[in-house]
Amino acid sequence: MEIAVLIKPVPEAETRLRARTDGTQLDAEGVKFVLAGYDESAIEQALLLREATPGSKVRALAFGPAPRTEEVLRAALALGVDEVTWVESPAEGADDPGVVARALAFALARVPHELLLGGKQAGDDEEGLVTAAIAESLGIADFGSVVNLRVDSASGSLTFQRATEEGVESWTAPLPCAIALQQAWNDPRTAKLPNILKSRKMPIAKIPWAEVSAALGEAARPRSVAERFELPPARTGAKMIEYKSPEEAAETIVRLLREEAKVFP
Amino acid sequence: MTPSILVVGERLSGHLTSATREAVGVALALAGPEGSVVGFLAGSSLDRSVTEFGELGVTRIRTREDPRLDAAGAGAIAVSVVASAEAVSASVIVTGGTEFGRDLTGRLAVRWSAAVANGVTEATWADAGGLRVLRPVYGGRATETRRLTGSRIAIAIRPHAFAEPTAGAAVAIAEPDAGPEIPDPLLAARRTEVAAAGVSAGPALSDASIVVSGGRGVRDANGFRLVEALADSLGAAVGASRAVTDAGWRPSSFQVGQTGKAVSPQLYIAVGISGAIQHIVGMVSSRVIVAVNNDSSAPIFRVADYGIVGDLFQIVPALTKEIRRVRGLPAG
Ligand SMILES: Cc1cc2nc3c(=O)[nH]c(=O)nc-3n(C[C@H](O)[C@H](O)[C@H](O)COP(=O)(O)OP(=O)(O)OC[C@H]3O[C@@H](n4cnc5c(N)ncnc54)[C@H](O)[C@@H]3O)c2cc1C
Ligand SMILES: Nc1ncnc2c1ncn2[C@@H]1O[C@H](COP(=O)(O)O)[C@@H](O)[C@H]1O
């Protein structure tokens, strides 16, 4: 099976967020970028499927600027991904999800993809729509919030579950299709040192932005503008409940929740 | 300007979902007195939901009767949504912030060439043109304001961020639309089963208005039952830290945080959870946070609104009992 995984470089969780001086977006100066959490799970899932289906290949694609994009692609190689493609982003407008999706869909013309795997949502913008938008460009079906993804080797189709508002749905879908994963692998593999060293010398196929934008024309134009990036006022610390007995603590907190915070009737 | 806005209806057990009702409220506010709001429904047996749209004040409903769409992916439904949007000259499509709604905006970004945003908590017309939206990002640790430009805009709103409109009494008229052919690849998948949400009978975690989560402090799988009993008293969904799912006390579908689910309920109660950053990013946008922990220096108290320092094995049963009392439920 030919598996393509979409991976996005995002600021690591511990990042102290701050706005650029013009206030429009995150100041990325000095921020360390890593693989988005769900995308790390998507790689793990792809590698597990490759192990289960001999002859499979796993290829990763990322859209973004240097050097962060190259770094996450090398991280993917170190984890065991076979080949990677870097789709270069423009300096501005690269955060418009429509542009991201079209650029990646363009690149996918060169990357075999019976199964396209993405994350449920990226930990930075949390749009949760890029995988679906790419699927629309490719004319294939997509499914979000997927867990327990398996390949039925007899029929070649996928089986999986989706956690939606309705409950847990079970699905069977033929290839090709796109899957946005919500699997939380709590123990994804980590890269071994020799593989990290090896990954530094492995080739990265690069598609320059000039090429992408020339091919897409009008479709590469961003349809949204970032205007403001703000941090909410810090929570001032908890109001601590004073009490002499557990019963008193319970009464006090329930009263505060009803009368002060007004959260339940 | 007289905007035309299309609201994509979603149904659960034959009724419009609360997410759709919230979307109707947003659409009505954007349309104002001059503009128009049109509903959209796809699937079979749509009549009852047409009526429900009317009760919310939406009187014109595009319907695509097609049983294949009762259990289809967003890709198949997007085909008809776009046809309807064109038929009513809509400039904005609004959906609820469900898994389906978020998926649909992705399809519309390409199929309708729309400017799109998910997880929207505020939406207003911008003087400069288009729609200005506010969205929490980075797990609620920041917000971003974006202006969606052009005459085709699709948004999915964030669950619980908007009130449902008060019921009106208008009569809605269905406008059946045979719609364009749906390409075969978009209908090839089959939904083989739907099981009620999760192991617990509570509401789905990502959509719940109250979430009670437990951490390593509950000590073992059995101790986690205290958390579930508290959730039950509140009609809340149950969540867990990764320490709990890693230990196998509960399945990974319960996990809240960076590699689990992001939740933004009205009330989040963290029981025996230390408050590691990877947990915090999944719940910090909750409106009110309560923490129970026996360590007064636990970082969870830095994001909580109310804190109780104490032994959860004493506090939580007392809390469950008190909540059942005030809510008039039989002692559990
Ligand atoms: C890449 C990565 C991704 C991660 N993703 C997630 C994620 O999505 N979600 C997540 O939750 N974690 C995640 N983690 C793990 C995270 O870093 C923490 O390890 C985890 O959240 C800790 O869980 P905990 O708070 O339940 O356990 P602990 O940190 O062990 O805290 C237990 C708490 O219980 C309290 N306690 C003990 N006994 C009692 C008692 N009797 N009464 C009251 N309080 C008591 C203790 O004081 C302590 O504060 C991730 C980590 C990494 C590296
Ligand atoms: N710049 C990008 N490069 C590669 N994949 C991406 C990019 N942006 C988003 N994706 C994929 O789409 C998923 C959802 O992202 P988002 O829609 O931004 O929340 C991510 O988990 C990735 O799998």
XYZ file of C-alpha atoms and ligand atoms in Angstrom:
673
model
C 0.000 0.000 0.000
C 1.202 3.502 -0.861
C 0.704 5.696 2.215
C 1.193 9.468 2.237
C 1.267 11.251 5.595
C 0.679 14.989 6.003
C 2.850 16.497 8.703
C 2.872 20.045 9.949
C 5.590 21.790 11.959
C 4.003 23.442 15.026
C 5.506 25.192 18.075
C 6.275 22.701 20.830
C 3.688 22.581 23.635
C 5.878 24.365 26.191
C 6.324 27.423 23.949
C 5.735 30.753 25.663
C 3.410 32.321 23.110
C 3.701 35.985 22.207
C 2.440 38.178 19.392
C 4.583 39.842 16.759
C 5.056 43.571 17.353
C 2.407 44.406 14.746
C 0.030 42.222 16.802
C -1.263 40.258 13.830
C 0.205 36.839 14.457
C 2.453 34.627 16.541
C 6.038 35.779 16.848
C 7.924 32.698 15.636
C 11.332 34.159 16.542
C 13.219 31.656 18.674
C 10.303 29.205 18.787
C 11.179 25.519 18.510
C 8.975 23.692 15.999
C 8.122 20.019 16.279
C 5.797 17.505 14.635
C 2.151 18.255 15.474
C 0.884 15.743 18.083
C -1.702 14.057 15.883
C 0.726 13.977 12.971
C 3.202 12.070 15.093
C 0.380 9.602 15.698
C -0.337 9.529 11.964
C 3.275 8.565 11.274
C 3.095 5.849 13.907
C -0.120 4.584 12.319
C 1.433 4.616 8.845
C 4.479 2.666 10.043
C 2.254 0.085 11.749
C 0.243 -0.342 8.535
C 3.474 -0.745 6.548
C 4.577 -3.500 8.933
C 1.193 -5.223 8.557
C 1.133 -4.962 4.754
C 4.454 -6.065 3.248
C 5.608 -4.070 0.233
C 4.071 -0.843 1.533
C 5.780 2.517 1.417
C 5.293 5.508 3.701
C 5.969 8.997 2.358
C 5.552 12.239 4.278
C 4.790 15.730 2.971
C 5.004 19.059 4.752
C 4.167 22.565 3.599
C 6.043 25.383 5.288
C 9.115 27.605 5.396
C 12.767 26.796 6.174
C 14.203 25.645 8.493
C 11.320 24.213 10.524
C 9.773 22.222 7.698
C 13.004 20.507 6.834
C 13.496 19.664 10.514
C 10.170 17.870 10.939
C 10.703 16.014 7.674
C 14.074 14.792 8.969
C 12.359 13.764 12.199
C 9.917 11.730 10.093
C 12.803 10.076 8.225
C 14.471 9.246 11.528
C 11.252 7.531 12.655
C 11.381 5.298 9.569
C 9.408 7.121 6.875
C 10.716 6.050 3.434
C 10.672 9.333 1.512
C 9.742 12.954 2.211
C 8.639 15.974 0.193
C 9.022 19.575 1.256
C 6.470 21.905 -0.298
C 7.889 25.359 0.225
C 5.513 28.048 1.505
C 5.436 31.758 0.682
C 6.472 34.260 3.351
C 2.916 35.618 3.791
C -0.465 33.952 3.392
C 0.914 30.518 4.160
C -1.522 30.163 7.065
C -4.646 30.288 4.921
C -5.968 26.710 5.053
C -7.165 26.822 1.445
C -3.654 27.687 0.252
C -2.105 24.973 2.428
C -4.507 22.376 1.051
C -4.094 23.350 -2.595
C -0.308 23.405 -2.358
C -0.236 19.945 -0.763
C -2.765 18.588 -3.266
C -0.538 19.868 -6.069
C 2.473 18.119 -4.549
C 0.513 14.885 -4.120
C 0.385 14.528 -7.897
C 4.018 13.379 -7.553
C 3.586 11.257 -4.451
C 1.701 7.936 -4.639
C -1.162 7.981 -2.142
C -3.685 5.161 -2.010
C -4.107 6.141 1.617
C -3.708 9.766 2.670
C -3.222 10.190 6.429
C -3.411 13.464 8.324
C -4.004 14.558 11.897
C -7.420 15.399 13.312
C -6.227 18.943 13.841
C -2.938 20.756 14.098
C -2.039 21.916 17.601
C -1.492 25.507 16.499
C -4.352 26.740 14.304
C -6.706 23.891 15.241
C -8.671 24.243 12.029
C -9.137 20.538 11.480
C -9.980 21.024 7.842
C -6.840 20.714 5.740
C -7.119 16.938 5.217
C -10.738 17.275 4.046
C -9.835 20.132 1.706
C -7.046 18.075 0.128
C -9.422 15.137 -0.294
C -11.833 17.451 -2.129
C -9.024 18.555 -4.454
C -8.150 14.928 -5.154
C -11.785 13.869 -5.609
C -11.604 11.209 -2.911
C -13.658 10.628 0.242
C -12.328 11.694 3.633
C -13.137 10.660 7.185
C -12.255 12.560 10.350
C -11.772 11.596 14.020
C -10.655 8.116 13.046
C -9.358 5.498 15.478
C -8.558 1.780 15.148
C -7.602 1.946 11.477
C -7.030 -1.469 9.864
C -6.569 -2.808 6.356
C -8.611 -5.828 5.382
C -6.033 -7.557 3.205
C -8.602 -9.769 1.445
C -10.678 -6.886 0.052
C -8.007 -4.202 0.229
C -10.437 -1.867 1.968
C -10.053 -0.014 5.234
C -12.018 -0.543 8.403
C -12.020 2.034 11.168
C -14.057 3.736 13.834
C -14.978 7.370 14.217
C -15.880 9.061 17.473
C -18.608 11.552 16.611
C -21.405 13.223 18.542
C -23.603 10.261 17.607
C -21.332 7.743 19.269
C -18.710 5.387 17.959
C -19.318 4.647 14.286
C -17.764 1.691 12.464
C -16.910 2.121 8.794
C -15.607 0.213 5.795
C -14.102 2.310 3.014
C -12.333 1.336 -0.220
C -9.038 2.933 -1.228
C -8.134 5.547 -2.204
C -9.339 7.747 0.622
C -8.159 10.323 3.147
C -8.201 9.802 6.902
C -7.769 12.427 9.630
C -6.597 10.493 12.665
C -7.563 11.044 16.249
C -5.686 8.036 17.578
C -3.713 8.901 20.692
C -0.818 6.460 20.603
C 0.466 6.817 24.070
C 3.711 5.146 23.217
C 4.666 6.145 19.682
C 8.124 4.939 18.722
C 11.037 7.297 19.243
C 13.859 7.673 16.775
C 17.048 5.747 17.510
C 20.316 7.651 17.407
C 21.787 5.845 14.353
C 18.583 6.592 12.454
C 18.705 10.235 13.476
C 22.256 10.451 12.152
C 21.281 8.617 8.959
C 18.267 10.902 8.417
C 20.546 13.931 8.238
C 22.031 12.650 5.004
C 18.834 11.390 3.397
C 17.442 13.330 0.414
C 14.452 15.660 0.708
C 12.452 16.278 -2.489
C 11.715 19.996 -2.568
C 9.034 21.802 -4.551
C 9.757 25.550 -4.594
C 6.880 27.946 -3.936
C 7.472 29.612 -7.320
C 6.584 26.340 -8.982
C 3.499 25.766 -6.832
C 2.139 29.268 -7.316
C 2.784 29.226 -11.075
C 0.847 25.984 -11.389
C -2.048 27.024 -9.142
C -2.426 30.597 -10.387
C -5.474 32.302 -8.874
C -6.114 29.291 -6.604
C -2.918 30.058 -4.669
C -4.303 33.395 -3.479
C -5.086 33.465 0.252
C -8.756 34.059 1.055
C -8.203 35.258 4.606
C -6.036 37.781 6.420
C -4.574 37.406 9.910
C -5.539 40.567 11.806
C -4.795 39.969 15.482
C -3.119 37.416 17.745
C -3.904 37.848 21.422
C -3.193 36.086 24.661
C -6.114 35.940 27.069
C -5.549 37.634 30.415
C -3.804 35.120 32.664
C -6.116 33.353 35.060
C -5.336 34.992 38.331
C -4.994 31.784 40.281
C -7.689 29.730 41.892
C -9.994 30.863 44.659
C -9.075 28.249 47.270
C -11.934 26.790 49.279
C -11.484 26.934 53.075
C -13.197 24.085 54.917
C -13.253 22.005 58.064
C -14.924 18.896 56.657
C -15.335 17.390 53.175
C -19.062 18.095 53.477
C -18.399 21.775 54.087
C -16.019 21.911 51.118
C -18.704 20.318 48.944
C -21.404 22.728 50.084
C -19.177 25.756 49.537
C -18.022 24.804 46.060
C -21.540 23.888 44.921
C -22.853 27.217 46.197
C -20.055 29.146 44.418
C -20.596 27.259 41.184
C -24.318 28.018 41.246
C -24.347 31.577 42.569
C -21.017 33.084 41.552
C -19.900 31.161 38.457
C -23.475 30.326 37.452
C -22.486 27.101 35.758
C -25.233 24.738 36.809
C -28.805 25.129 37.938
C -26.414 44.767 1.455
C -28.896 41.909 1.797
C -26.848 38.856 2.594
C -28.164 35.377 1.991
C -26.866 32.814 4.448
C -27.182 29.034 4.233
C -27.261 26.974 7.450
C -26.420 23.306 7.018
C -28.674 21.255 9.290
C -27.477 18.177 11.107
C -29.767 15.712 12.817
C -29.377 13.371 15.734
C -32.144 10.805 16.300
C -34.255 12.711 13.781
C -33.972 16.132 15.460
C -31.854 19.151 14.622
C -28.772 19.118 16.858
C -27.989 21.860 19.353
C -24.963 22.658 17.177
C -27.297 23.402 14.254
C -29.539 25.516 16.475
C -26.527 27.551 17.543
C -25.548 27.936 13.870
C -29.040 29.238 13.081
C -28.605 31.892 15.778
C -25.318 33.018 14.235
C -26.833 33.112 10.743
C -29.870 35.124 11.887
C -27.620 37.662 13.608
C -25.447 38.017 10.495
C -28.437 38.306 8.155
C -30.013 41.092 10.187
C -33.500 42.316 9.322
C -32.678 42.793 5.631
C -30.918 39.547 4.850
C -32.256 36.033 4.525
C -31.374 32.720 6.147
C -32.014 29.486 4.298
C -31.772 26.031 5.854
C -30.304 22.928 4.221
C -31.115 19.297 4.973
C -29.955 16.081 3.323
C -30.964 12.470 3.950
C -34.325 10.789 4.415
C -37.442 11.666 6.465
C -36.559 15.343 6.625
C -40.053 16.719 7.393
C -39.717 16.945 11.143
C -36.467 18.897 10.887
C -37.981 21.231 8.293
C -40.606 22.058 10.927
C -37.904 22.523 13.557
C -36.074 24.986 11.324
C -39.358 26.920 11.089
C -39.681 27.011 14.854
C -36.288 28.706 14.942
C -37.429 31.337 12.451
C -35.972 29.848 9.251
C -38.771 29.481 6.724
C -37.031 28.395 3.555
C -35.333 24.998 3.557
C -33.482 23.385 0.673
C -33.935 19.637 1.011
C -32.108 16.821 -0.718
C -34.095 13.650 -0.049
C -31.597 10.859 -0.567
C -31.312 7.936 1.858
C -27.701 7.428 0.764
C -26.869 10.669 2.556
C -28.084 9.470 5.972
C -24.710 7.861 6.570
C -22.384 9.535 4.100
C -19.153 11.458 4.573
C -19.043 15.246 4.313
C -17.677 14.972 0.760
C -20.940 13.538 -0.592
C -23.061 16.107 1.230
C -20.858 19.020 0.165
C -21.953 18.422 -3.447
C -25.568 19.297 -2.587
C -24.629 22.035 -0.119
C -22.760 23.896 -2.837
C -25.614 23.450 -5.324
C -28.051 24.892 -2.757
C -25.748 27.761 -1.851
C -25.562 28.695 -5.535
C -29.334 28.331 -5.970
C -30.063 30.826 -3.182
C -27.047 33.061 -3.990
C -25.620 32.528 -0.511
C -22.443 34.386 0.375
C -21.960 32.642 3.709
C -22.462 29.013 4.788
C -22.681 28.337 8.534
C -22.473 24.895 10.165
C -22.332 23.645 13.715
C -18.915 22.855 15.164
C -19.391 19.101 15.046
C -17.012 16.604 13.444
C -19.226 16.766 10.361
C -19.345 20.566 10.279
C -15.588 20.924 10.571
C -15.076 18.356 7.835
C -17.617 20.100 5.600
C -15.879 23.489 5.685
C -12.703 21.728 4.506
C -14.549 20.352 1.484
C -16.133 23.785 0.839
C -12.730 25.516 0.905
C -12.032 23.767 -2.386
C -15.413 22.812 -3.901
C -16.888 26.306 -3.348
C -13.515 28.151 -3.348
C -14.563 29.557 -0.002
C -12.627 31.413 2.647
C -13.019 29.110 5.655
C -12.599 28.966 9.424
C -13.505 26.388 12.059
C -14.002 26.772 15.794
C -15.389 30.295 15.442
C -16.512 32.024 18.663
C -17.414 35.446 17.186
C -18.424 36.447 13.665
C -19.198 39.973 12.482
C -19.232 41.753 9.140
C -16.005 43.686 8.553
C -16.091 47.232 7.192
C -13.206 46.300 4.940
C -15.387 43.555 3.430
C -15.963 39.924 4.338
C -16.419 38.394 7.739
C -14.244 38.980 10.780
C -13.987 35.862 12.953
C -12.432 35.178 16.335
C -11.105 31.708 17.114
C -9.274 30.191 20.054
C -5.982 28.648 18.912
C -3.147 26.768 20.647
C -5.584 24.849 22.851
C -7.230 28.062 23.974
C -3.947 29.638 25.060
C -4.385 32.385 22.453
C -7.045 33.792 20.157
C -6.716 34.784 16.561
C -8.796 37.293 14.617
C -8.995 36.636 10.893
C -10.838 38.404 8.165
C -12.385 36.004 5.668
C -12.553 37.777 2.339
C -14.559 37.445 -0.839
C -18.157 36.546 -1.545
C -17.948 32.893 -0.554
C -17.312 32.214 3.105
C -17.881 29.021 5.128
C -17.544 28.765 8.896
C -18.081 26.082 11.527
C -18.815 27.625 14.909
C -17.395 26.357 18.175
C -19.809 24.227 20.249
C -21.453 26.157 23.118
C -19.948 29.500 22.063
C -23.314 30.879 20.927
C -26.810 30.717 22.381
C -29.605 28.887 20.585
C -32.159 31.322 19.170
C -35.408 31.573 21.089
C -38.155 29.621 19.436
C -40.412 31.416 16.980
C -43.488 29.914 15.359
C -42.918 30.340 11.654
C -43.929 27.719 9.146
C -41.076 26.447 7.025
C -41.474 25.443 3.408
C -39.252 22.736 1.972
C -37.765 23.361 -1.466
C -36.837 19.906 -2.704
C -33.727 19.863 -4.811
C -32.765 16.789 -6.786
C -29.268 18.222 -6.797
C -26.313 17.226 -8.938
C -25.083 13.652 -9.242
C -22.792 12.646 -6.410
C -19.554 11.106 -7.728
C -19.318 7.385 -6.871
C -16.042 7.558 -4.920
C -17.735 9.834 -2.378
C -20.458 7.258 -1.672
C -18.375 4.086 -1.706
C -17.779 3.872 2.046
C -20.313 2.164 4.296
C -21.149 2.884 7.911
C -21.639 -0.564 9.383
C -22.555 0.239 12.975
C -23.182 3.061 15.436
C -22.631 2.341 19.117
C -23.703 4.780 21.806
C -20.925 7.128 22.877
C -18.043 5.730 24.885
C -18.083 3.295 27.751
C -19.942 5.666 30.017
C -23.455 6.726 29.077
C -22.630 10.448 29.386
C -22.545 12.916 26.511
C -19.723 12.863 23.954
C -16.567 14.328 25.465
C -15.733 16.977 22.884
C -19.277 18.348 22.819
C -20.182 18.168 26.533
C -21.069 21.272 28.518
C -19.646 19.746 31.716
C -16.587 17.470 31.847
C -15.243 15.680 34.917
C -11.733 14.252 34.445
C -9.626 12.028 36.656
C -5.860 11.603 36.865
C -3.272 9.365 38.467
C -4.435 10.576 41.866
C -7.383 8.124 41.709
C -4.764 5.380 42.227
C -6.284 2.591 40.108
C -9.057 1.616 37.697
C -11.438 1.121 40.587
C -10.662 4.538 42.069
C -11.669 6.077 38.760
C -15.278 5.134 39.530
C -15.424 8.060 41.970
C -14.819 10.365 39.007
C -17.563 8.655 37.005
C -20.024 8.907 39.877
C -19.351 12.642 40.156
C -19.829 13.028 36.390
C -23.051 11.066 36.606
C -24.434 13.407 39.273
C -23.855 16.340 36.885
C -24.866 14.624 33.649
C -21.294 15.313 32.580
C -18.903 13.601 30.168
C -15.937 11.756 31.646
C -12.347 12.595 30.702
C -8.951 11.430 31.892
C -5.313 12.435 31.929
C -2.828 10.444 29.945
C -1.517 8.838 33.115
C -4.905 7.111 33.365
C -5.135 5.993 29.744
C -1.472 4.919 29.681
C -2.089 2.757 32.728
C -5.054 1.211 30.915
C -7.518 2.243 33.624
C -9.693 3.731 30.910
C -9.483 3.624 27.068
C -7.571 6.299 25.175
C -10.849 7.793 23.901
C -11.140 9.376 27.383
C -7.858 11.274 27.114
C -7.944 15.059 27.277
C -4.920 17.054 26.137
C -2.371 17.579 23.439
C -2.571 14.020 22.145
C -6.146 13.436 23.263
C -9.248 15.535 22.870
C -9.517 19.285 23.252
C -12.582 20.249 25.266
C -14.139 23.622 26.048
C -17.084 22.991 28.368
C -18.820 25.475 30.647
C -17.408 23.580 33.619
C -14.313 21.342 33.845
C -13.569 19.495 37.063
C -10.033 18.042 37.340
C -9.690 15.365 40.002
C -6.214 14.139 40.980
C -4.616 15.710 37.897
C -1.325 17.575 38.358
C -1.762 19.950 35.410
C 1.079 19.138 33.004
C 1.176 21.497 30.027
C 0.129 18.657 27.679
C -3.051 18.240 29.717
C -3.668 21.965 30.151
C -3.664 22.722 26.415
C -6.661 20.424 26.013
C -8.890 22.015 28.640
C -7.716 25.556 29.439
C -10.405 27.148 27.281
C -13.122 25.726 29.555
C -15.194 28.552 31.011
C -14.893 27.559 34.669
C -12.265 25.141 35.988
C -12.378 23.396 39.362
C -9.411 21.382 40.651
C -9.272 18.842 43.466
C -5.735 17.872 44.447
C -3.978 17.101 47.732
C -0.866 19.025 46.691
C -1.430 22.771 47.079
C 1.486 23.494 44.728
C 0.088 21.397 41.847
C 0.236 23.471 38.628
C -3.430 22.732 37.896
C -4.317 25.375 40.529
C -2.662 28.000 38.336
C -5.301 27.564 35.626
C -8.214 26.712 37.933
C -10.894 29.190 39.025
C -11.718 27.235 42.183
C -9.397 24.949 44.059
C -9.932 22.405 46.793
C -6.761 21.118 48.447
C -7.607 17.767 49.927
C -7.862 14.012 49.568
C -10.023 13.236 46.575
C -11.219 10.021 48.238
C -12.960 12.222 50.813
C -13.826 15.322 48.784
C -15.255 13.688 45.660
C -17.858 11.446 47.368
C -19.002 14.422 49.483
C -19.249 16.559 46.352
C -21.204 13.892 44.477
C -23.603 13.598 47.399
C -24.123 17.356 47.647
C -24.719 17.738 43.911
C -27.226 14.899 43.892
C -28.968 16.585 46.823
C -29.245 20.023 45.215
C -30.284 18.539 41.892
C -32.962 16.445 43.594
C -31.475 13.134 42.475
C -31.727 9.986 44.614
C -28.567 9.413 46.665
C -26.277 7.406 44.349
C 4.321 14.331 23.775
C 3.486 14.223 25.031
C 2.100 14.294 24.885
C 1.287 14.222 26.036
N -0.078 14.316 25.884
C -0.856 14.320 26.978
C -2.274 14.476 26.870
O -2.841 14.589 25.771
N -3.023 14.498 27.997
C -2.461 14.367 29.237
O -3.202 14.390 30.236
N -1.145 14.190 29.371
C -0.329 14.150 28.278
N 1.018 13.953 28.432
C 1.526 13.541 29.767
C 1.705 14.687 30.732
O 2.991 15.246 30.533
C 1.574 14.193 32.189
O 2.496 13.147 32.379
C 0.183 13.666 32.549
O -0.811 14.623 32.173
C 0.107 13.425 34.040
O -1.139 12.887 34.393
P -1.721 13.108 35.874
O -1.870 14.548 36.124
O -2.939 12.269 35.966
O -0.607 12.422 36.780
P 0.428 13.069 37.795
O 1.222 14.122 37.143
O 1.128 11.927 38.425
O -0.488 13.803 38.853
C -1.307 13.152 39.778
C -1.823 14.214 40.732
O -2.741 13.619 41.635
C -2.541 14.207 42.899
N -3.009 13.250 43.919
C -2.438 12.081 44.290
N -3.180 11.466 45.224
C -4.230 12.275 45.486
C -5.327 12.206 46.398
N -5.515 11.154 47.210
N -6.215 13.227 46.415
C -6.034 14.299 45.591
N -5.023 14.418 44.716
C -4.119 13.419 44.648
C -1.071 14.496 42.973
O -0.818 15.570 43.895
C -0.741 14.888 41.551
O -0.817 16.293 41.367
C 1.859 14.034 27.313
C 3.244 13.960 27.424
C 4.049 14.064 26.318
C 5.531 14.001 26.496
N 1.438 22.951 6.513
C 1.076 21.659 6.527
N 1.901 20.697 6.020
C 1.549 19.387 6.041
N 0.388 18.937 6.566
C -0.468 19.848 7.079
C -0.182 21.251 7.082
N -1.219 21.891 7.657
C -2.104 20.935 8.010
N -1.668 19.698 7.661
C -2.331 18.396 7.889
O -3.711 18.620 8.154
C -4.023 18.249 9.495
C -5.047 19.203 10.070
O -4.504 20.499 10.161
P -5.407 21.782 10.417
O -6.536 21.708 9.424
O -4.486 22.929 10.173
O -5.904 21.691 11.827
C -2.694 18.238 10.224
O -2.732 17.385 11.374
C -1.766 17.730 9.126
O -1.881 16.319 8.981
